[in-house]
Amino acid sequence: MRVPLSWLREYVDLPATETGRDVQAKLISAGLEVETVEQLGADLKGPLVVGKVLTIEELEGFKKPIRFCTVDVGQANGTGEPQEIVCGARNFVVGDKVVVVLPGAVLPGNFAIAARKTYGKTSHGMICSGGELGMGDDGSGGIIVLPPEHEVGTDAIELLELVDEVLDIAVTPDRGYALSMRGVAREAAIAYGLPLRDPALLDVPGPNAFGYPVQVSDPRGCDRFTARTVTGLSPEAHSPIWLQRRLQKAGMRPISLAVDITNYVMLELGQPLHAYDRSRVQGTIGVRRAEPGEKLTTLDGVVRTLDAEDLLITDDRGPIGLAGVMGGANTEIDDTEGTTTEVVIEAAHFDPISIARTARRHKLASEASKRFERGVDPEAASAAAQRTVDLLVLLAGGSADAGVTEVIAPSAPRTITIPANHPDKVAGVDYGRETVVRRLQQVGCDVYGQDELIVTVPSWRPDLTDPNDLAEEVIRLEGYENLPSTLPKPPAGLGLTDRQRLHRRVGRALAGAGYVEALNYPFIGTEVLDQFGLEADDPRRTTVKLVNPLSDEEPAMRTTLLPGLLGALRRNDGRGSHDLALFETGLVFRPTGEEHTAERLPVDRRPTDEEIAGINAALPRQPRRAAVVLAGAREQAGWWGKGRPADWADAVEAARTVAREAGVELTVRSDQHAPWHPGRCAALYVTVHGEETLVGHAGELHPRVIKALHLPERSCAMEVELDLLEQAGTGALQAPRISAFPVATQDVALVVSRDVPATDVEAALREGAGKLLESIRLFDVYESEQLGEGMKSLAYALRFRADDRTLTVDQASRARDAAVALAGERTGAVLRG
Amino acid sequence: MSAPNKSYDPVEVEALKPEEIERMRDEALAAFAAAGDLDALQEAKVAHTGGTSPLALANREIGALPPHAKADAGKRVGQARGAVNKALAARQTELEAERDARVLVEEAVDVTLPYDRVPAGARHPLTTMMERVSDVFVSMGYEIAEGPEVEAEWFNFDALNFTPDHPARQMQDTFFVQGAKGADSDGESGVVLRTHTSPVQARALLDREPPVYVVCPGRVYRTDELDATHTPVFHQIELLAVDEGLTMADLKGTLDHMVQSLFGADMKTRLRPNYFPFTEPSAEMDMLCYVCKGESVGNPDRSCRTCSSEGWIELGGCGMVNPRVLIACGVDPEKYSGFAFGFGIERMLMFRHNVEDMRDMVEGDVRFTRPFGMEI
């Protein structure tokens, strides 16, 4: 809502010294979001005067038509002689009154005017267009032609009200009344403690039987319909300057007098109005719901197929308007031919929800629908109709028809009962009853009662429905800025949950290991899943899909963190960072296949546990995962020696790093799983509730995937499910016992078939060595011709120690032999000679 | 060694003459002093203290002297050998110290060499900012509550007093999830990507008995295209307190405490009336500009980029929990009241760390993230 300060002053006697910024501060404090204060004509300087065109000489030989004019500007130029001016506009004739800017003036945009030679003549000033004066460009490209009654030499800055301030207010959805000068003026009056001249307080004749016939068939959709008729409109009548200027400053374009007046009254009182050309309406005006499939061409020329819920204005032929949203083209006021001489004025009140749905359904948000949705004062309808009639009589020479139609569905004003100290309890401030009552009365409430207040809310505040709404009115008018600052005392909390702590630790551990966190969008498409080489029945292809994705290429939610993370890897690589280690922790979205529609539960009570479980079951599983991707060098080359490229082992180690934070030992097995390299893919398992459970994969990516996704060669990746790791956690660690006896070290080198996993050999050694084994470490792996085709050597360092004695060499050797024997039995390992 | 010779005349034993012994001592001392390194000293040591050194030989002769002369000669030789050994030890220490010093000099390295063998990693500043804000409240006794990102409309809207046709519901640019009918199933699934962290409020109230004090950090979604100031996926933190007798003054105090914890002791907040369906009364919250502290307002000489010389920075929305929300979550509004607030983490990161482009926070460029390190 754009509010010109000059217009606002018509309803409230604001101190003359108050600037737009001052008023802005007051209104913001009262809860109107005044976003900007526009300074109109702030840098404008005269002389700018009314002139009368005396002669026009068409200049030939230029690319565009140019006129050399003489203009009578009275004594404004100091001489009284005609002013010689060159002009490129053509929408004027000799005798027209125009706006002339004289040398020495400055137009908006710091445009200084001086006499200058142009098109072979000297132009002593300019004939102005609206755009040049900062009035808003009407798009015509023409200059302003004033009504003839204005005297030459009159100051046009004042005449055109060029200097003003305009407050631009973003009105919140609850404050429909602030979409009017009347509503903003009421707030300004309260904020300044001044009386309000309410423009809706008009003498309105009562309804009678000879008004224009109206039939409301849906009183729930339309609880009030006022119709007035004005006849004898002068087709030549045009909107006066003051009216046009107020509309322009409020952000609307002047169109024709009748339309301008209805817009003006809407801005003034907040009541949307519609003017029908009476000669084009046939019979009774009706209000009803549409028949499904019925059609209406609205004023914007669009043919709209109607829904059974759409509320319509009709005449005997059918629909003539989409009630409260937009009129029909068939009864439009004729603003080009100027043939409309009789109009029927509609001032009605429609159900906000019905209007909101219709506007949304037809994607048609109009000034009218915007107001009806947010709540229009139903009691202002007849005043608005009267105001429209008055202006048509005054400005268009019309006569008010004596007939007054009012169809009103009976309704009672809303009352709310609150304890007188309710606002005090909400605010934490002792305002006292007197203040509470005074503030509520200021916003228009009737208040009765002592300890219990019975509050009748004004018709223009349909948003006031609950006790807290009234508390807000009191608190905002007393000033949010005056609220004290106190701290509540929450009961002692338990800190973070295990899951939250794990999430943080994993982030720190991975960052500590050199990984940089990336937070990627979770949107994916089938293309990346194809590039990953997923089988048709891969569960990662079962996605949560969006109705309205930002991109049709990525309409689904991620089922794995890798697409986003690999995208970030490629982006970084493309930007010149080639040695990369990235991680992400976040949710993936895995439909259960059991999803059904999530019910709209009631809101007037707590849903039952079954109901809550029901809507939760409508949601996909959303486990939290951690993933890393690697490319380039894991260790840089430098003065210390060679670097080392990132490889599959780094990816597996990242998984171990994550698992370690969860206090869980990972079991690693080789696997073949897209998008990993089939020979370099590790499946990762943990024990959850006694069962071995797959928690993720790690390794080098499949060369085909790397190629398809344009990733760096040998890129690696790891992804694990954090929630499973958390469940696998074994609780408090049992502290180890530290033996003070010396260690006995034994090394063994075992030859096994190349395809025996090292982890199996180690497990056998561990078991075979028994409880004397303190630790085991694989320190070398190699293959050679001497070992034989398909064989490899694994060298282990075994450390033995007893809790209660020093081990002899024999005892350590016996344990070692037992270890080797079991490894031989389990894996075919042979001790190297 | 020769056998004792009782008839041997001591005066005939040249080596035991006092001048001779002094000479031997002085020669030894001179040799030690002349030894330039430990090897030379070792040679001098052998020459002057070894078994065949003059003083050792002289000592041997003492036994051959007559008893009356033994004590005298023994004393002289003993004193001389003592002086020699002392001088040797002193020189030894001196030369060892010199050697040690030389070795340490030789072992010196250029400690300014860079070492970026495994460059440091970093957590994303949005993550650490969320943790930092959360921890302000965790330390006060609040708990962190979490909820799903794919959320039921009932939690995202209805339970929060967004009626089905409420204009505010249209203000939120919601991603809707397809139902069984696929792409044409507008709103049919009853499931959306949560448009704010507020549904976690409803979940927290349903999960717990009052008093409830929780913060809810998390990811939220709106259908904005990515540009310098918008992103369809962003982060919010929400706070909810429900207890007996909570007031707007408590809300104000909690906000003041938060900005003081994050931006310094002289910070404060300002509330301006606003509208949100799930709070009543509702307010927009601003914090004092932590850079200019408001001193840039109306002061062109001290203009402030952070707050555009407004003096205040818009933080987010807040208010007293609408009793309708309490009712929908089974909390008795006659007994309990509450307050809530929420704000965007991206915005806070932008003004706290002078991030100029939203895209820097979403693209995962390591050059942006790495400098933020582990904490913020």
mmCIF file of C-alpha atoms in Angstrom, chain B residues 108-327:
data_model
loop_
_atom_site.group_PDB
_atom_site.id
_atom_site.type_symbol
_atom_site.label_atom_id
_atom_site.label_comp_id
_atom_site.label_asym_id
_atom_site.label_seq_id
_atom_site.Cartn_x
_atom_site.Cartn_y
_atom_site.Cartn_z
ATOM 1 C CA ALA B 108 70.186 -26.641 11.883
ATOM 2 C CA VAL B 109 67.327 -26.594 9.344
ATOM 3 C CA ASP B 110 65.136 -23.933 7.744
ATOM 4 C CA VAL B 111 62.132 -24.091 10.018
ATOM 5 C CA THR B 112 60.235 -21.737 7.725
ATOM 6 C CA LEU B 113 59.815 -24.453 5.122
ATOM 7 C CA PRO B 114 56.112 -24.837 4.338
ATOM 8 C CA TYR B 115 54.439 -28.123 5.197
ATOM 9 C CA ASP B 116 51.190 -28.876 3.433
ATOM 10 C CA ARG B 117 51.592 -32.593 2.994
ATOM 11 C CA VAL B 118 47.929 -33.217 3.879
ATOM 12 C CA PRO B 119 46.189 -29.847 3.707
ATOM 13 C CA ALA B 120 43.798 -29.132 6.582
ATOM 14 C CA GLY B 121 40.135 -29.933 6.158
ATOM 15 C CA ALA B 122 37.268 -27.785 7.350
ATOM 16 C CA ARG B 123 33.646 -27.956 8.375
ATOM 17 C CA HIS B 124 31.156 -25.828 6.523
ATOM 18 C CA PRO B 125 30.550 -22.479 8.221
ATOM 19 C CA LEU B 126 26.781 -23.048 8.053
ATOM 20 C CA THR B 127 27.234 -26.195 10.107
ATOM 21 C CA THR B 128 29.483 -24.595 12.676
ATOM 22 C CA MET B 129 27.300 -21.482 12.840
ATOM 23 C CA MET B 130 24.253 -23.628 13.599
ATOM 24 C CA GLU B 131 26.198 -25.435 16.294
ATOM 25 C CA ARG B 132 27.447 -22.216 17.768
ATOM 26 C CA VAL B 133 23.965 -20.719 18.017
ATOM 27 C CA SER B 134 22.547 -23.998 19.333
ATOM 28 C CA ASP B 135 25.206 -24.198 22.007
ATOM 29 C CA VAL B 136 24.269 -20.793 23.394
ATOM 30 C CA PHE B 137 20.941 -22.346 24.294
ATOM 31 C CA VAL B 138 22.175 -25.806 25.169
ATOM 32 C CA SER B 139 24.318 -24.184 27.832
ATOM 33 C CA MET B 140 21.145 -22.564 29.219
ATOM 34 C CA GLY B 141 19.433 -25.941 29.520
ATOM 35 C CA TYR B 142 17.670 -26.125 26.162
ATOM 36 C CA GLU B 143 17.764 -29.347 24.178
ATOM 37 C CA ILE B 144 18.237 -29.729 20.439
ATOM 38 C CA ALA B 145 15.176 -31.128 18.696
ATOM 39 C CA GLU B 146 15.197 -32.501 15.171
ATOM 40 C CA GLY B 147 12.582 -33.452 12.627
ATOM 41 C CA PRO B 148 12.230 -34.772 9.100
ATOM 42 C CA GLU B 149 12.928 -32.582 6.089
ATOM 43 C CA VAL B 150 10.259 -34.330 4.038
ATOM 44 C CA GLU B 151 7.393 -33.398 6.305
ATOM 45 C CA ALA B 152 3.634 -33.829 6.549
ATOM 46 C CA GLU B 153 1.656 -30.726 5.665
ATOM 47 C CA TRP B 154 -0.148 -31.048 8.961
ATOM 48 C CA PHE B 155 3.096 -30.414 10.832
ATOM 49 C CA ASN B 156 4.414 -27.811 8.412
ATOM 50 C CA PHE B 157 1.181 -25.803 8.207
ATOM 51 C CA ASP B 158 -1.994 -26.970 9.942
ATOM 52 C CA ALA B 159 -0.593 -27.554 13.405
ATOM 53 C CA LEU B 160 1.011 -24.111 13.178
ATOM 54 C CA ASN B 161 -2.331 -22.394 12.544
ATOM 55 C CA PHE B 162 -1.896 -21.994 8.812
ATOM 56 C CA THR B 163 -5.489 -22.718 7.765
ATOM 57 C CA PRO B 164 -5.813 -24.316 4.327
ATOM 58 C CA ASP B 165 -6.747 -21.007 2.665
ATOM 59 C CA HIS B 166 -4.711 -18.669 4.775
ATOM 60 C CA PRO B 167 -2.904 -16.121 2.617
ATOM 61 C CA ALA B 168 0.272 -16.793 4.600
ATOM 62 C CA ARG B 169 0.201 -20.346 3.360
ATOM 63 C CA GLN B 170 0.471 -19.035 -0.166
ATOM 64 C CA MET B 171 3.339 -16.770 0.803
ATOM 65 C CA GLN B 172 5.454 -19.820 1.430
ATOM 66 C CA ASP B 173 6.784 -21.162 -1.802
ATOM 67 C CA THR B 174 6.378 -24.790 -1.053
ATOM 68 C CA PHE B 175 7.825 -27.857 -2.751
ATOM 69 C CA PHE B 176 5.052 -30.458 -2.803
ATOM 70 C CA VAL B 177 5.797 -34.176 -2.813
ATOM 71 C CA GLN B 178 4.082 -36.373 -5.372
ATOM 72 C CA GLY B 179 1.513 -38.808 -4.150
ATOM 73 C CA ALA B 180 0.335 -42.040 -5.688
ATOM 74 C CA LYS B 181 -1.008 -40.186 -8.726
ATOM 75 C CA GLY B 182 2.455 -39.023 -9.700
ATOM 76 C CA ALA B 183 3.219 -35.671 -11.232
ATOM 77 C CA ASP B 184 -0.391 -34.456 -11.343
ATOM 78 C CA SER B 185 -0.965 -35.043 -7.659
ATOM 79 C CA ASP B 186 -0.907 -31.431 -6.471
ATOM 80 C CA GLY B 187 -1.212 -31.518 -2.689
ATOM 81 C CA GLU B 188 -2.647 -35.022 -2.778
ATOM 82 C CA SER B 189 0.182 -36.647 -0.820
ATOM 83 C CA GLY B 190 -0.178 -34.284 2.126
ATOM 84 C CA VAL B 191 3.619 -34.200 2.194
ATOM 85 C CA VAL B 192 5.973 -31.278 1.471
ATOM 86 C CA LEU B 193 9.602 -30.330 1.882
ATOM 87 C CA ARG B 194 9.432 -28.395 5.118
ATOM 88 C CA THR B 195 9.384 -24.668 4.428
ATOM 89 C CA HIS B 196 10.691 -23.752 7.884
ATOM 90 C CA THR B 197 12.009 -25.439 11.009
ATOM 91 C CA SER B 198 8.762 -24.611 12.814
ATOM 92 C CA PRO B 199 7.190 -28.070 12.320
ATOM 93 C CA VAL B 200 9.819 -29.274 14.770
ATOM 94 C CA GLN B 201 8.063 -27.062 17.345
ATOM 95 C CA ALA B 202 4.906 -29.094 16.926
ATOM 96 C CA ARG B 203 6.833 -32.365 17.055
ATOM 97 C CA ALA B 204 8.691 -31.265 20.179
ATOM 98 C CA LEU B 205 5.430 -30.366 21.915
ATOM 99 C CA LEU B 206 3.881 -33.702 20.979
ATOM 100 C CA ASP B 207 6.976 -35.632 22.106
ATOM 101 C CA ARG B 208 7.489 -33.968 25.476
ATOM 102 C CA GLU B 209 5.556 -32.806 28.495
ATOM 103 C CA PRO B 210 5.933 -29.117 29.348
ATOM 104 C CA PRO B 211 8.094 -27.404 30.336
ATOM 105 C CA VAL B 212 9.632 -27.638 26.861
ATOM 106 C CA TYR B 213 12.770 -25.696 25.999
ATOM 107 C CA VAL B 214 14.208 -26.677 22.626
ATOM 108 C CA VAL B 215 16.177 -25.296 19.710
ATOM 109 C CA CYS B 216 15.699 -26.769 16.264
ATOM 110 C CA PRO B 217 18.451 -26.138 13.717
ATOM 111 C CA GLY B 218 18.011 -27.557 10.264
ATOM 112 C CA ARG B 219 17.630 -27.458 6.540
ATOM 113 C CA VAL B 220 14.523 -26.014 4.903
ATOM 114 C CA TYR B 221 13.254 -25.611 1.354
ATOM 115 C CA ARG B 222 11.447 -22.990 -0.697
ATOM 116 C CA THR B 223 10.984 -22.759 -4.430
ATOM 117 C CA ASP B 224 13.354 -19.840 -5.003
ATOM 118 C CA GLU B 225 15.872 -20.004 -7.820
ATOM 119 C CA LEU B 226 19.479 -19.732 -6.694
ATOM 120 C CA ASP B 227 20.933 -16.250 -7.043
ATOM 121 C CA ALA B 228 23.142 -13.907 -5.044
ATOM 122 C CA THR B 229 20.551 -13.510 -2.304
ATOM 123 C CA HIS B 230 18.276 -16.567 -2.606
ATOM 124 C CA THR B 231 18.714 -20.286 -2.393
ATOM 125 C CA PRO B 232 16.007 -22.949 -2.542
ATOM 126 C CA VAL B 233 17.764 -24.959 0.160
ATOM 127 C CA PHE B 234 18.780 -23.086 3.266
ATOM 128 C CA HIS B 235 19.145 -23.370 7.017
ATOM 129 C CA GLN B 236 17.195 -22.011 9.925
ATOM 130 C CA ILE B 237 17.338 -22.235 13.653
ATOM 131 C CA GLU B 238 14.164 -22.191 15.653
ATOM 132 C CA LEU B 239 13.668 -21.804 19.371
ATOM 133 C CA LEU B 240 10.633 -22.848 21.379
ATOM 134 C CA ALA B 241 9.993 -22.365 25.078
ATOM 135 C CA VAL B 242 6.715 -23.490 26.652
ATOM 136 C CA ASP B 243 6.301 -23.223 30.396
ATOM 137 C CA GLU B 244 4.048 -21.697 33.001
ATOM 138 C CA GLY B 245 4.047 -17.919 32.983
ATOM 139 C CA LEU B 246 6.358 -17.194 30.063
ATOM 140 C CA THR B 247 6.007 -13.643 28.735
ATOM 141 C CA MET B 248 7.116 -11.469 25.854
ATOM 142 C CA ALA B 249 9.649 -9.947 28.227
ATOM 143 C CA ASP B 250 11.169 -13.443 28.519
ATOM 144 C CA LEU B 251 11.292 -13.627 24.731
ATOM 145 C CA LYS B 252 13.045 -10.272 24.599
ATOM 146 C CA GLY B 253 15.518 -11.304 27.295
ATOM 147 C CA THR B 254 16.304 -14.574 25.537
ATOM 148 C CA LEU B 255 16.953 -12.774 22.259
ATOM 149 C CA ASP B 256 19.139 -10.201 23.990
ATOM 150 C CA HIS B 257 21.112 -12.993 25.614
ATOM 151 C CA MET B 258 21.611 -14.719 22.272
ATOM 152 C CA VAL B 259 22.964 -11.684 20.442
ATOM 153 C CA GLN B 260 25.174 -10.846 23.402
ATOM 154 C CA SER B 261 26.595 -14.367 23.346
ATOM 155 C CA LEU B 262 27.249 -14.216 19.623
ATOM 156 C CA PHE B 263 28.194 -10.591 19.079
ATOM 157 C CA GLY B 264 29.302 -9.088 22.386
ATOM 158 C CA ALA B 265 28.041 -7.837 25.728
ATOM 159 C CA ASP B 266 26.828 -4.463 24.511
ATOM 160 C CA MET B 267 24.401 -5.960 21.983
ATOM 161 C CA LYS B 268 20.634 -5.763 22.126
ATOM 162 C CA THR B 269 17.586 -6.553 20.048
ATOM 163 C CA ARG B 270 14.534 -4.614 18.940
ATOM 164 C CA LEU B 271 11.062 -6.014 18.302
ATOM 165 C CA ARG B 272 8.632 -4.655 15.723
ATOM 166 C CA PRO B 273 5.046 -5.870 15.398
ATOM 167 C CA ASN B 274 4.511 -8.330 12.588
ATOM 168 C CA TYR B 275 2.312 -11.248 11.705
ATOM 169 C CA PHE B 276 2.917 -14.975 11.730
ATOM 170 C CA PRO B 277 0.114 -17.534 12.034
ATOM 171 C CA PHE B 278 1.882 -19.569 14.707
ATOM 172 C CA THR B 279 2.643 -16.705 17.067
ATOM 173 C CA GLU B 280 0.373 -14.097 18.596
ATOM 174 C CA PRO B 281 1.549 -11.487 19.397
ATOM 175 C CA SER B 282 4.160 -11.666 16.646
ATOM 176 C CA ALA B 283 7.218 -9.563 16.021
ATOM 177 C CA GLU B 284 10.040 -9.013 13.636
ATOM 178 C CA MET B 285 13.335 -9.026 15.499
ATOM 179 C CA ASP B 286 16.277 -6.799 14.697
ATOM 180 C CA MET B 287 19.650 -6.752 16.388
ATOM 181 C CA LEU B 288 21.778 -3.702 16.905
ATOM 182 C CA CYS B 289 24.361 -3.513 14.134
ATOM 183 C CA TYR B 290 27.372 -5.150 15.756
ATOM 184 C CA VAL B 291 29.750 -3.142 13.558
ATOM 185 C CA CYS B 292 28.614 0.459 13.999
ATOM 186 C CA LYS B 293 26.432 -0.084 17.099
ATOM 187 C CA GLY B 294 23.926 2.249 15.520
ATOM 188 C CA GLU B 295 26.318 5.151 15.273
ATOM 189 C CA SER B 296 26.091 5.291 11.484
ATOM 190 C CA VAL B 297 22.454 6.380 11.566
ATOM 191 C CA GLY B 298 22.155 9.883 10.174
ATOM 192 C CA ASN B 299 25.934 10.155 10.161
ATOM 193 C CA PRO B 300 27.233 10.189 6.581
ATOM 194 C CA ASP B 301 30.850 10.341 7.809
ATOM 195 C CA ARG B 302 30.451 6.975 9.481
ATOM 196 C CA SER B 303 28.390 5.074 6.948
ATOM 197 C CA CYS B 304 28.133 1.349 7.686
ATOM 198 C CA ARG B 305 28.084 -1.352 5.021
ATOM 199 C CA THR B 306 26.870 -4.059 7.339
ATOM 200 C CA CYS B 307 23.561 -2.397 8.221
ATOM 201 C CA SER B 308 23.381 0.074 5.311
ATOM 202 C CA SER B 309 23.534 2.762 8.014
ATOM 203 C CA GLU B 310 20.174 1.616 9.367
ATOM 204 C CA GLY B 311 21.723 0.851 12.749
ATOM 205 C CA TRP B 312 19.792 -2.390 12.999
ATOM 206 C CA ILE B 313 20.083 -5.729 11.243
ATOM 207 C CA GLU B 314 16.922 -7.715 10.539
ATOM 208 C CA LEU B 315 17.282 -11.132 12.114
ATOM 209 C CA GLY B 316 13.996 -13.023 11.817
ATOM 210 C CA GLY B 317 10.543 -13.558 13.235
ATOM 211 C CA CYS B 318 9.354 -14.295 16.737
ATOM 212 C CA GLY B 319 6.427 -14.080 19.088
ATOM 213 C CA MET B 320 4.347 -15.734 21.746
ATOM 214 C CA VAL B 321 3.267 -19.223 20.685
ATOM 215 C CA ASN B 322 -0.286 -18.921 19.387
ATOM 216 C CA PRO B 323 -2.564 -20.741 21.867
ATOM 217 C CA ARG B 324 -4.121 -22.483 18.852
ATOM 218 C CA VAL B 325 -0.764 -24.169 18.236
ATOM 219 C CA LEU B 326 -0.657 -25.276 21.861
ATOM 220 C CA ILE B 327 -4.171 -26.725 21.551
#
